Tab-separated table of C-alpha atoms and ligand atoms in Angstrom:
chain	number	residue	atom	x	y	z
A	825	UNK	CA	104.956	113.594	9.755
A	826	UNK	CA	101.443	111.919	10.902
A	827	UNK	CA	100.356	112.679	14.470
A	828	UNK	CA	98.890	109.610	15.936
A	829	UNK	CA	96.257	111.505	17.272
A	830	UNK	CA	95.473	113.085	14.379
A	831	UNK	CA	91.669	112.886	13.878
A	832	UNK	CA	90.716	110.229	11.166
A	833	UNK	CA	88.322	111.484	8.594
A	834	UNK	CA	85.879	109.121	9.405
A	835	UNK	CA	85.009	109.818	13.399
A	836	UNK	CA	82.650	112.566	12.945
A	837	UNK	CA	79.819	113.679	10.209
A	838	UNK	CA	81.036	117.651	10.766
A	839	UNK	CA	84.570	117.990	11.017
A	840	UNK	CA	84.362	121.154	12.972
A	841	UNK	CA	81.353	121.704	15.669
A	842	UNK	CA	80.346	124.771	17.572
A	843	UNK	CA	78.103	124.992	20.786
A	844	UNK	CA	76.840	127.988	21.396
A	845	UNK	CA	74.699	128.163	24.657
A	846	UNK	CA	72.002	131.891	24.262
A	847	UNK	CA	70.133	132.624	26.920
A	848	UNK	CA	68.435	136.254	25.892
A	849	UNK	CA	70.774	137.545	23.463
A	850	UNK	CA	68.512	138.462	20.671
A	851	UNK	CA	69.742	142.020	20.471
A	852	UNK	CA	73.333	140.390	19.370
A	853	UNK	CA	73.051	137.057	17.838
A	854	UNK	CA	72.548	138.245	14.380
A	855	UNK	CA	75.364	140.356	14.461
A	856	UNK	CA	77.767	137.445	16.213
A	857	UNK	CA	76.538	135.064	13.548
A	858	UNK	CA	76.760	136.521	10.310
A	859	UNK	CA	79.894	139.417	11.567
A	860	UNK	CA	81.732	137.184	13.521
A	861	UNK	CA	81.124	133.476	13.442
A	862	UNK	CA	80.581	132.746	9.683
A	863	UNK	CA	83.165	134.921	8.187
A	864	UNK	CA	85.575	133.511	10.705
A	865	UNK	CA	84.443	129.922	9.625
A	866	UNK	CA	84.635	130.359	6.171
A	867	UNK	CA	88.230	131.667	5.740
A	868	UNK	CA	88.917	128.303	7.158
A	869	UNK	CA	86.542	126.106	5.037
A	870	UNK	CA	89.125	124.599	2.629
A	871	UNK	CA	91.256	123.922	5.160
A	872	UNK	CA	88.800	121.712	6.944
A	873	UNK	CA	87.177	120.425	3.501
A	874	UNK	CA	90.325	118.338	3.115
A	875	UNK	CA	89.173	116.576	6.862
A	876	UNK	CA	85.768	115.993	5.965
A	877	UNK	CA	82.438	116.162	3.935
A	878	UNK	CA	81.141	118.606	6.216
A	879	UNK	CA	83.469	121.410	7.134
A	880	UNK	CA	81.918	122.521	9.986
A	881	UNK	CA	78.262	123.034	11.609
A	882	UNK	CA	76.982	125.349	14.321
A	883	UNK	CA	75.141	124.107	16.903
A	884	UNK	CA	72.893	126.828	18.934
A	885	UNK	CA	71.326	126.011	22.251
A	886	UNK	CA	68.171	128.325	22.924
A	887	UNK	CA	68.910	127.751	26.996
A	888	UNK	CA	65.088	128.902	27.579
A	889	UNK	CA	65.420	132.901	26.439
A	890	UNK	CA	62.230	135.021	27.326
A	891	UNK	CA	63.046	137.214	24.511
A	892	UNK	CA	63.204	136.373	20.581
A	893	UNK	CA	66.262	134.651	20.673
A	894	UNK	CA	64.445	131.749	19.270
A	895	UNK	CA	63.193	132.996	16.323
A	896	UNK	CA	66.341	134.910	15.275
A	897	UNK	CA	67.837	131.443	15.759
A	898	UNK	CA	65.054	129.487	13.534
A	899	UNK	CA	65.917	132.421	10.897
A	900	UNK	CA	69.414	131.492	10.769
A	901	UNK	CA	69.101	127.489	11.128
A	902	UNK	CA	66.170	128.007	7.879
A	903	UNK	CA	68.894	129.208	5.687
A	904	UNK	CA	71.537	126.477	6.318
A	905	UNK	CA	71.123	122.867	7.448
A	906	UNK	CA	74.449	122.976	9.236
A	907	UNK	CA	73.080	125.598	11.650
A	908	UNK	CA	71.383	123.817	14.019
A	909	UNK	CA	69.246	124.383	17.252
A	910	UNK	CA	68.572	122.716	20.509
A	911	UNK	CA	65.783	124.456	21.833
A	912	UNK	CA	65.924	123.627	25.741
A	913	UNK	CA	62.210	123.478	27.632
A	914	UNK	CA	63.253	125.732	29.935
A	915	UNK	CA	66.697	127.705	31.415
A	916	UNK	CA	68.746	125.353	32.604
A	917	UNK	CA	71.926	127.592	33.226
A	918	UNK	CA	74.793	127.564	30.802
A	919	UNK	CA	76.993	124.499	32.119
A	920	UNK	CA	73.571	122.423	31.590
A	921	UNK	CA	72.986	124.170	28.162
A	922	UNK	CA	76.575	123.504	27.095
A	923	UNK	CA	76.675	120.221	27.668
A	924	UNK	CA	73.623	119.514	25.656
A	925	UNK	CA	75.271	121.385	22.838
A	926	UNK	CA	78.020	118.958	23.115
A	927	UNK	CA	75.572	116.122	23.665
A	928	UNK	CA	74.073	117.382	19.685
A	929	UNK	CA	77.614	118.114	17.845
A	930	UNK	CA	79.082	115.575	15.699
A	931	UNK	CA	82.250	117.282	15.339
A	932	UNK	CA	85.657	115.892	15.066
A	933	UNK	CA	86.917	118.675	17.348
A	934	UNK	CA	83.334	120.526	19.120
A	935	UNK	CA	84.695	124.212	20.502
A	936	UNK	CA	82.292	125.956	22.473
A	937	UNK	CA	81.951	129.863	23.070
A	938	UNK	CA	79.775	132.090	24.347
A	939	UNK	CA	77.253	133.887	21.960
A	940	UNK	CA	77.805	137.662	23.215
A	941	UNK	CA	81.127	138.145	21.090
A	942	UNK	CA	83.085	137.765	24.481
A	943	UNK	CA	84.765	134.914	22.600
A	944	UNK	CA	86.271	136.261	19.528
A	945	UNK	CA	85.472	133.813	16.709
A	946	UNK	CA	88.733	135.016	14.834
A	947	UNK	CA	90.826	132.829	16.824
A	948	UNK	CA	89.415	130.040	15.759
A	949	UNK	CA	91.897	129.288	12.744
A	950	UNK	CA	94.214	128.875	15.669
A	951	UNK	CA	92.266	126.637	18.278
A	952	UNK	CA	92.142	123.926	14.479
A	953	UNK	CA	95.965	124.557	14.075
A	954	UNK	CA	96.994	123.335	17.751
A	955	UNK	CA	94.265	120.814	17.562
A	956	UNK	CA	95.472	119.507	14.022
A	957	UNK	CA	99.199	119.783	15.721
A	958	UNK	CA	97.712	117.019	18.379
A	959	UNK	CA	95.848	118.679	21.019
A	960	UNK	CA	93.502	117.221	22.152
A	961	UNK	CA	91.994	119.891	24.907
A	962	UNK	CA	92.678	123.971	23.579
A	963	UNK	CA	91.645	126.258	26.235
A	964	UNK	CA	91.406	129.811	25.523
A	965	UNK	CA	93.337	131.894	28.253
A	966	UNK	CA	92.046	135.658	28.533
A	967	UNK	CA	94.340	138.107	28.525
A	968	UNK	CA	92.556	141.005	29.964
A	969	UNK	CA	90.698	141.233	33.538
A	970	UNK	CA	87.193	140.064	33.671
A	971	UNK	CA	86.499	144.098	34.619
A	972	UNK	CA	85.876	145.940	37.999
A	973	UNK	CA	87.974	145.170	41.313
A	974	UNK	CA	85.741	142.745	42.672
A	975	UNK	CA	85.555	140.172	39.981
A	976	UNK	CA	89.489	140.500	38.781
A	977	UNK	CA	90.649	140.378	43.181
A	978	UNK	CA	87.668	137.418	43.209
A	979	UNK	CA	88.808	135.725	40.205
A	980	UNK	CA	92.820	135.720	41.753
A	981	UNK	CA	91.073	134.393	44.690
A	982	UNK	CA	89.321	132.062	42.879
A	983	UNK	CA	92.056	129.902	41.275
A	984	UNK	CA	94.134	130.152	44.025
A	985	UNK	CA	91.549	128.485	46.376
A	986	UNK	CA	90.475	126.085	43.661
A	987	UNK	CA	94.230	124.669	42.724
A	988	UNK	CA	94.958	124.054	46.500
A	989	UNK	CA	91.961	122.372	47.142
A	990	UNK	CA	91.462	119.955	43.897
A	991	UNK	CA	93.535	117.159	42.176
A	992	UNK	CA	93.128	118.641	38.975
A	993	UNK	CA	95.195	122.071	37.795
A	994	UNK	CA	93.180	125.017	36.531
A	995	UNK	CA	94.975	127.931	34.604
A	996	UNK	CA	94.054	131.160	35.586
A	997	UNK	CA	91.785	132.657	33.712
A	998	UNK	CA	91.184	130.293	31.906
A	999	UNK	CA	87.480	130.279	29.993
A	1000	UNK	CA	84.655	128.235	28.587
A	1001	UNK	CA	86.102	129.123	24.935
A	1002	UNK	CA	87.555	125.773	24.673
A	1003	UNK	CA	88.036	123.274	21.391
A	1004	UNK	CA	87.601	119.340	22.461
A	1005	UNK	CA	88.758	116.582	20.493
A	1006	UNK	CA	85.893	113.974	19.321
A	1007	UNK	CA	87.845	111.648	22.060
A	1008	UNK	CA	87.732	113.831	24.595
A	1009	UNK	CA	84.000	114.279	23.639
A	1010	UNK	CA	82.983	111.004	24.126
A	1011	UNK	CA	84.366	110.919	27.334
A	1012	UNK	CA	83.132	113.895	28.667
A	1013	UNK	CA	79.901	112.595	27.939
A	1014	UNK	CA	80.141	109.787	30.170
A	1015	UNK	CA	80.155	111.835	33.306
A	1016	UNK	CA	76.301	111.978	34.491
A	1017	UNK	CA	77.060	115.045	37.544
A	1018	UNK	CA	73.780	116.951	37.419
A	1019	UNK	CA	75.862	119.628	39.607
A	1020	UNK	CA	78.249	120.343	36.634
A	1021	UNK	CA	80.932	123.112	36.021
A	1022	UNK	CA	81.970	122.176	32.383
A	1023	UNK	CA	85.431	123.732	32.767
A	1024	UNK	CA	86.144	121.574	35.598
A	1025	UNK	CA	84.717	118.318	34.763
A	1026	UNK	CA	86.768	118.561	31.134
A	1027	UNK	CA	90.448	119.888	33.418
A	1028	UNK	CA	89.940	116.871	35.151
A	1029	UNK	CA	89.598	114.673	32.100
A	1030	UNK	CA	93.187	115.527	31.287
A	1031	UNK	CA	94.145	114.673	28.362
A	1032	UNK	CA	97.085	116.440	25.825
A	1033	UNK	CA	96.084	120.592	26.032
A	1034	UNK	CA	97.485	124.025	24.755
A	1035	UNK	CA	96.503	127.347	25.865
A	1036	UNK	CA	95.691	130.384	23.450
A	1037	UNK	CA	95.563	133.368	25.199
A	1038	UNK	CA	92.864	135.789	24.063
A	1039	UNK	CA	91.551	139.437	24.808
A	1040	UNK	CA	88.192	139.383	25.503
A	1041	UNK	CA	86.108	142.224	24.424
A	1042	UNK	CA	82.770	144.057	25.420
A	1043	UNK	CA	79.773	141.814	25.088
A	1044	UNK	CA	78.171	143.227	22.073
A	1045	UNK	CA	74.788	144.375	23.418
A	1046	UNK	CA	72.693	143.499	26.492
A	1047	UNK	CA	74.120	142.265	30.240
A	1048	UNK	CA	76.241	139.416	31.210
A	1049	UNK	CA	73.783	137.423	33.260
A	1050	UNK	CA	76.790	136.530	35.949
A	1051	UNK	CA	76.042	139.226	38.136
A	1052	UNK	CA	78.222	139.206	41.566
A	1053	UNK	CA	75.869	136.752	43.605
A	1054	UNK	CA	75.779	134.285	40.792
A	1055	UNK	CA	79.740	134.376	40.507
A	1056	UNK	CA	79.901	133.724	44.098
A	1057	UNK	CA	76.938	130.903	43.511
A	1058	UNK	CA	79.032	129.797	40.749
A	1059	UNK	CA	82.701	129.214	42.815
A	1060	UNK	CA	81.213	127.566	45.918
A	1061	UNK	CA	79.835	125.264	43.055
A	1062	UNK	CA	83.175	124.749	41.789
A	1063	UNK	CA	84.983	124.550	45.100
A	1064	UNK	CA	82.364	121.319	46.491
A	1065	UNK	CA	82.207	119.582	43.161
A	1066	UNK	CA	85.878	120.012	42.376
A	1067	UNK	CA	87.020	118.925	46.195
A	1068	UNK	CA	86.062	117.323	48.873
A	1069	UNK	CA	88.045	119.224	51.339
A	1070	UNK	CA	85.741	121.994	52.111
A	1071	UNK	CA	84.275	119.611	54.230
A	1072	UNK	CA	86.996	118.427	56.692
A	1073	UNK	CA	87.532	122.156	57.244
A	1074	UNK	CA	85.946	122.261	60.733
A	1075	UNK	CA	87.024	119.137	61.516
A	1076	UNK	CA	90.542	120.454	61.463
A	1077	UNK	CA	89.670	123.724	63.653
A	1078	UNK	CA	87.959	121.118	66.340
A	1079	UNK	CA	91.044	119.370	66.433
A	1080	UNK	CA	93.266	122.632	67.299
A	1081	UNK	CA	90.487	124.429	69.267
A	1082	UNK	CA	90.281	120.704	71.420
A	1083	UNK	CA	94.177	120.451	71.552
A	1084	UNK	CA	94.617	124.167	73.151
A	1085	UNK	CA	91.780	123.833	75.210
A	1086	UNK	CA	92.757	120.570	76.432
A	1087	UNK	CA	96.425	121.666	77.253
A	1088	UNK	CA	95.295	124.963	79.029
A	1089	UNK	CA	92.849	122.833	81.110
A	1090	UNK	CA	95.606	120.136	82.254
A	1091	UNK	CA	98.141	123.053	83.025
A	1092	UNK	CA	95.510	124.198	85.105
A	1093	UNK	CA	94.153	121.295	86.979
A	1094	UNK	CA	97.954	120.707	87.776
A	1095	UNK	CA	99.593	124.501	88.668
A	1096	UNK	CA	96.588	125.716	90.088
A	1097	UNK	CA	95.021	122.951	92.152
A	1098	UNK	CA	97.581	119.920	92.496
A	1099	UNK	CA	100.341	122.480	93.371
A	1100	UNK	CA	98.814	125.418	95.195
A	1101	UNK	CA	99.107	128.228	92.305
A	1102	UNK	CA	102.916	128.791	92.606
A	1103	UNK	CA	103.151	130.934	89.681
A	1104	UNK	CA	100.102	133.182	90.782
A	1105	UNK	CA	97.408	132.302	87.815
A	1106	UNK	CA	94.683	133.142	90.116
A	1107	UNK	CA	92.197	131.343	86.755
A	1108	UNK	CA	88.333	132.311	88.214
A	1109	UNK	CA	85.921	129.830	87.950
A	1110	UNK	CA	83.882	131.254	84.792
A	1111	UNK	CA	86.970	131.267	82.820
A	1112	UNK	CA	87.613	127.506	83.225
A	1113	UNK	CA	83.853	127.574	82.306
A	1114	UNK	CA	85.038	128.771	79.069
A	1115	UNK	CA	87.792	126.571	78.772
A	1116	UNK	CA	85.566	123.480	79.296
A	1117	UNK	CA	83.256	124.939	76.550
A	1118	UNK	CA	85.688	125.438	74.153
A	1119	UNK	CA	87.108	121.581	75.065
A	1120	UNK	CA	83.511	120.284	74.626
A	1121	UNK	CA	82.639	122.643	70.922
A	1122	UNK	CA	85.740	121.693	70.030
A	1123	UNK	CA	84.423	117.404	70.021
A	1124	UNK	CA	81.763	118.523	68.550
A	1125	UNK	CA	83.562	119.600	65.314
A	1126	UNK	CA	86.011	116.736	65.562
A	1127	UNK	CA	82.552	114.602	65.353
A	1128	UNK	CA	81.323	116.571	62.602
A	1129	UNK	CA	84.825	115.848	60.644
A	1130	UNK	CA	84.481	112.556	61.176
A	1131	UNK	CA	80.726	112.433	59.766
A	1132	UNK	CA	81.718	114.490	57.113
A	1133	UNK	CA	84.942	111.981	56.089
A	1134	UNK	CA	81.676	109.475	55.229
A	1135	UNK	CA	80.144	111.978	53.773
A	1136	UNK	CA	82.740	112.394	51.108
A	1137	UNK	CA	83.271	108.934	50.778
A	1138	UNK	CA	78.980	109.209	49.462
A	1139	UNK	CA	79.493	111.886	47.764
A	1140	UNK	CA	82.400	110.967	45.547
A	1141	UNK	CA	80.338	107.216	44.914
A	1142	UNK	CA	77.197	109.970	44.367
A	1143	UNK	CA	79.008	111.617	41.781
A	1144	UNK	CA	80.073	108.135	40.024
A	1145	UNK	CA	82.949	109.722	37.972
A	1146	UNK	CA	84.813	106.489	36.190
A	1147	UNK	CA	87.747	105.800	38.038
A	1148	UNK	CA	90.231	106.732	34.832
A	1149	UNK	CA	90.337	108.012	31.831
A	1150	UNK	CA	91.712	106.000	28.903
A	1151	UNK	CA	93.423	108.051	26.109
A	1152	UNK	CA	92.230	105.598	23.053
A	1153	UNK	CA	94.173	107.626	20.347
A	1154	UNK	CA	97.163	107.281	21.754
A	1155	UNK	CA	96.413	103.418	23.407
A	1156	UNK	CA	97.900	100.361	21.624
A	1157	UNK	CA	96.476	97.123	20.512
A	1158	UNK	CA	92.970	97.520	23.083
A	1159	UNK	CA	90.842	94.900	23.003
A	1160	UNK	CA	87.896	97.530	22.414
B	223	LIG	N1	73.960	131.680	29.056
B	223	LIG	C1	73.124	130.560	28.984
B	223	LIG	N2	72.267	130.311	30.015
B	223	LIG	C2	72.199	131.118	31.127
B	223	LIG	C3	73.072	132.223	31.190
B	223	LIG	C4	73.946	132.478	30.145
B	223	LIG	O1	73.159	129.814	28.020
B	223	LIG	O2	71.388	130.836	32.007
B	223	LIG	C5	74.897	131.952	27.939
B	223	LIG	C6	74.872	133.365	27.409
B	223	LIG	O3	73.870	133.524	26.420
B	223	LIG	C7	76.271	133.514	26.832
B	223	LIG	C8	77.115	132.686	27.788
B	223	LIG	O4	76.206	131.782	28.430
B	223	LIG	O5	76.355	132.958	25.537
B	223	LIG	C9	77.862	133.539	28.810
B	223	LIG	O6	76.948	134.327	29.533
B	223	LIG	P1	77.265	135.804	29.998
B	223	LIG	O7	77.845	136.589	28.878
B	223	LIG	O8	76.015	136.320	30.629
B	223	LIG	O9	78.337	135.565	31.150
B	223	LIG	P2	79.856	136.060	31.296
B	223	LIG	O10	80.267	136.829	30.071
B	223	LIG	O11	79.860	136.890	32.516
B	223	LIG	O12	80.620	134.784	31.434
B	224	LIG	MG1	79.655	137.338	28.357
């Protein structure tokens, strides 16, 4: 049986590419290349001979280390013209340093994991067997809690907050160690957001996906650079570039806060003053101060909703995403 979208020999010069952003990881990116990486890739290397000249190339992205990571990578590209490096000016941050990676691959299908071992290169074999069975998106899924009670109670937190506030669906736990088909590639390179989370922008390019679920292990030496404040830095960003509702947020509370103070204030005016207090409020004057405060913060916000409706209309024109997404594998008869 032939899967339509079945990648065609002829749409990429590598058949396999993989991005690997480094930002300081010297102390372990000989040991993830030649223990983890290349053995994994060449068990599969006849397999993916029979899709293409070049079974697969590596494609490192130096994201602006301070350490040698550099030159460990030059030793490894030296050996092998399918290892290749982007060397970036400068640290960019990894969402900017992956997409550049992506930006360099010529891949048929481009995966991208991280270089600290986090991302077990033995699964790939099974990221190419979904992706040959027609996936066109394979997300790997980790199995095990990202570690410590704040970041696995944040991370719950996270994806519930994230699914209720944007169009798009994100699966829990769901990770950068992703495979994308040369189609979705080309697309995903069409969206120019400089504020970019790469996980995001590729759940809302749709597209046919499977899961893998994976358990992640230790990094193999140094620190994950994520530390709590980043995280947090790192789910606002995906919050206000995922949604636009974060903004009408206070606009909402100035409409309730306006509503109550508004009732209490009539129910006032009326029992207290039209009818002579029959029911005994006995309101003092400061506290109808209050009331009339709350009335008058509570425009405020309503007027701050409203500004912030435009906003969003700006921001999503700012942020100039096409308005769909055309699967072409699985199109008919298209003009071009
Ligand atoms: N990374 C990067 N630029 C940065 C920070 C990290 O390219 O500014 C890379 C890093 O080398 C690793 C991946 O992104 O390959 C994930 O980073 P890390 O392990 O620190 O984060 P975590 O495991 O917490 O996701
Ligand atoms: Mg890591």
């Amino acid at each position: 049986m032939t899967n339509p979208s079945s990648p065609k020999p002829d749409q990429g010069v590598a058949v396999l590419s993989v991005v690997v952003p480094a930002y300081n990881e010297s102390e372990g990116i000989r040991t993830f290349h030649e223990m983890l990486l290349i053995p994994a890739l060449d068990e599969m290397r006849e397999e993916l001979s029979r899709l293409g000249q070049v079974p697969y190339e590596v494609v490192y992205v130096n994201d602006g280390s301070s350490d040698s990571t550099l030159a460990e990578l030059h030793a490894l590209a030296d050996q092998k013209e399918n290892i290749r490096v982007v060397n970036l000016s400068r640290n960019f941050g990894k969402e900017i340093a992956t997409t550049a990676g992506i930006e360099a691959a010529t891949g048929q299908a481009v995966v991208m994991m991280d270089a600290d071992g986090q991302h077990p290169p033995a699964y790939l074999p099974e990221f190419i067997r979904l992706w040959q069975g027609g996936a066109q998106v394979v997300v790997g899924v980790r199995s095990n809690d990202a570690g410590g009670f704040f970041k696995t109670q944040g991370s719950r937190y996270f994806y519930r907050i994230l699914n209720s506030i944007s169009d798009s669906q994100t699966v829990p736990r769901s990770t950068d160690y992703r495979l994308l088909d040369r189609g979705v590639v080309d697309e995903f390179l069409r969206l120019g957001e400089r504020k970019r989370i790469t996980r995001g922008l590729i759940d809302w390019l749709g597209f046919r996906r499977e899961y893998i679920e994976f358990e992640a292990p230790e990094r193999l030496a140094g620190e994950a650079t994520y530390d709590m404040r980043k995280l947090v830095g790192l789910a606002l960003n995906s919050f206000t570039t995922m949604s636009i509702k974060p903004l009408f947020i206070f606009g909402y509370l100035g409409v309730m806060i306006t509503l109550v103070a508004f009732i209490t204030g009539i129910s006032i005016i009326v029992q207290q003053f039209m009818m002579g207090d029959p029911l005994g409020w006995d309101i003092t004057g400061s506290a109808m101060v209050g009331i009339l405060v709350a009335f008058l913060v509570g425009i405020l916000l309503i007027a701050q909703g409203i500004l912030a409706v435009y906003m969003s209309h700006i921001y999503v024109q700012a942020q100039g995403r096409p308005l769909y997404v055309v699967d072409r594998s699985s199109s008919r008869n298209l003009a071009r």
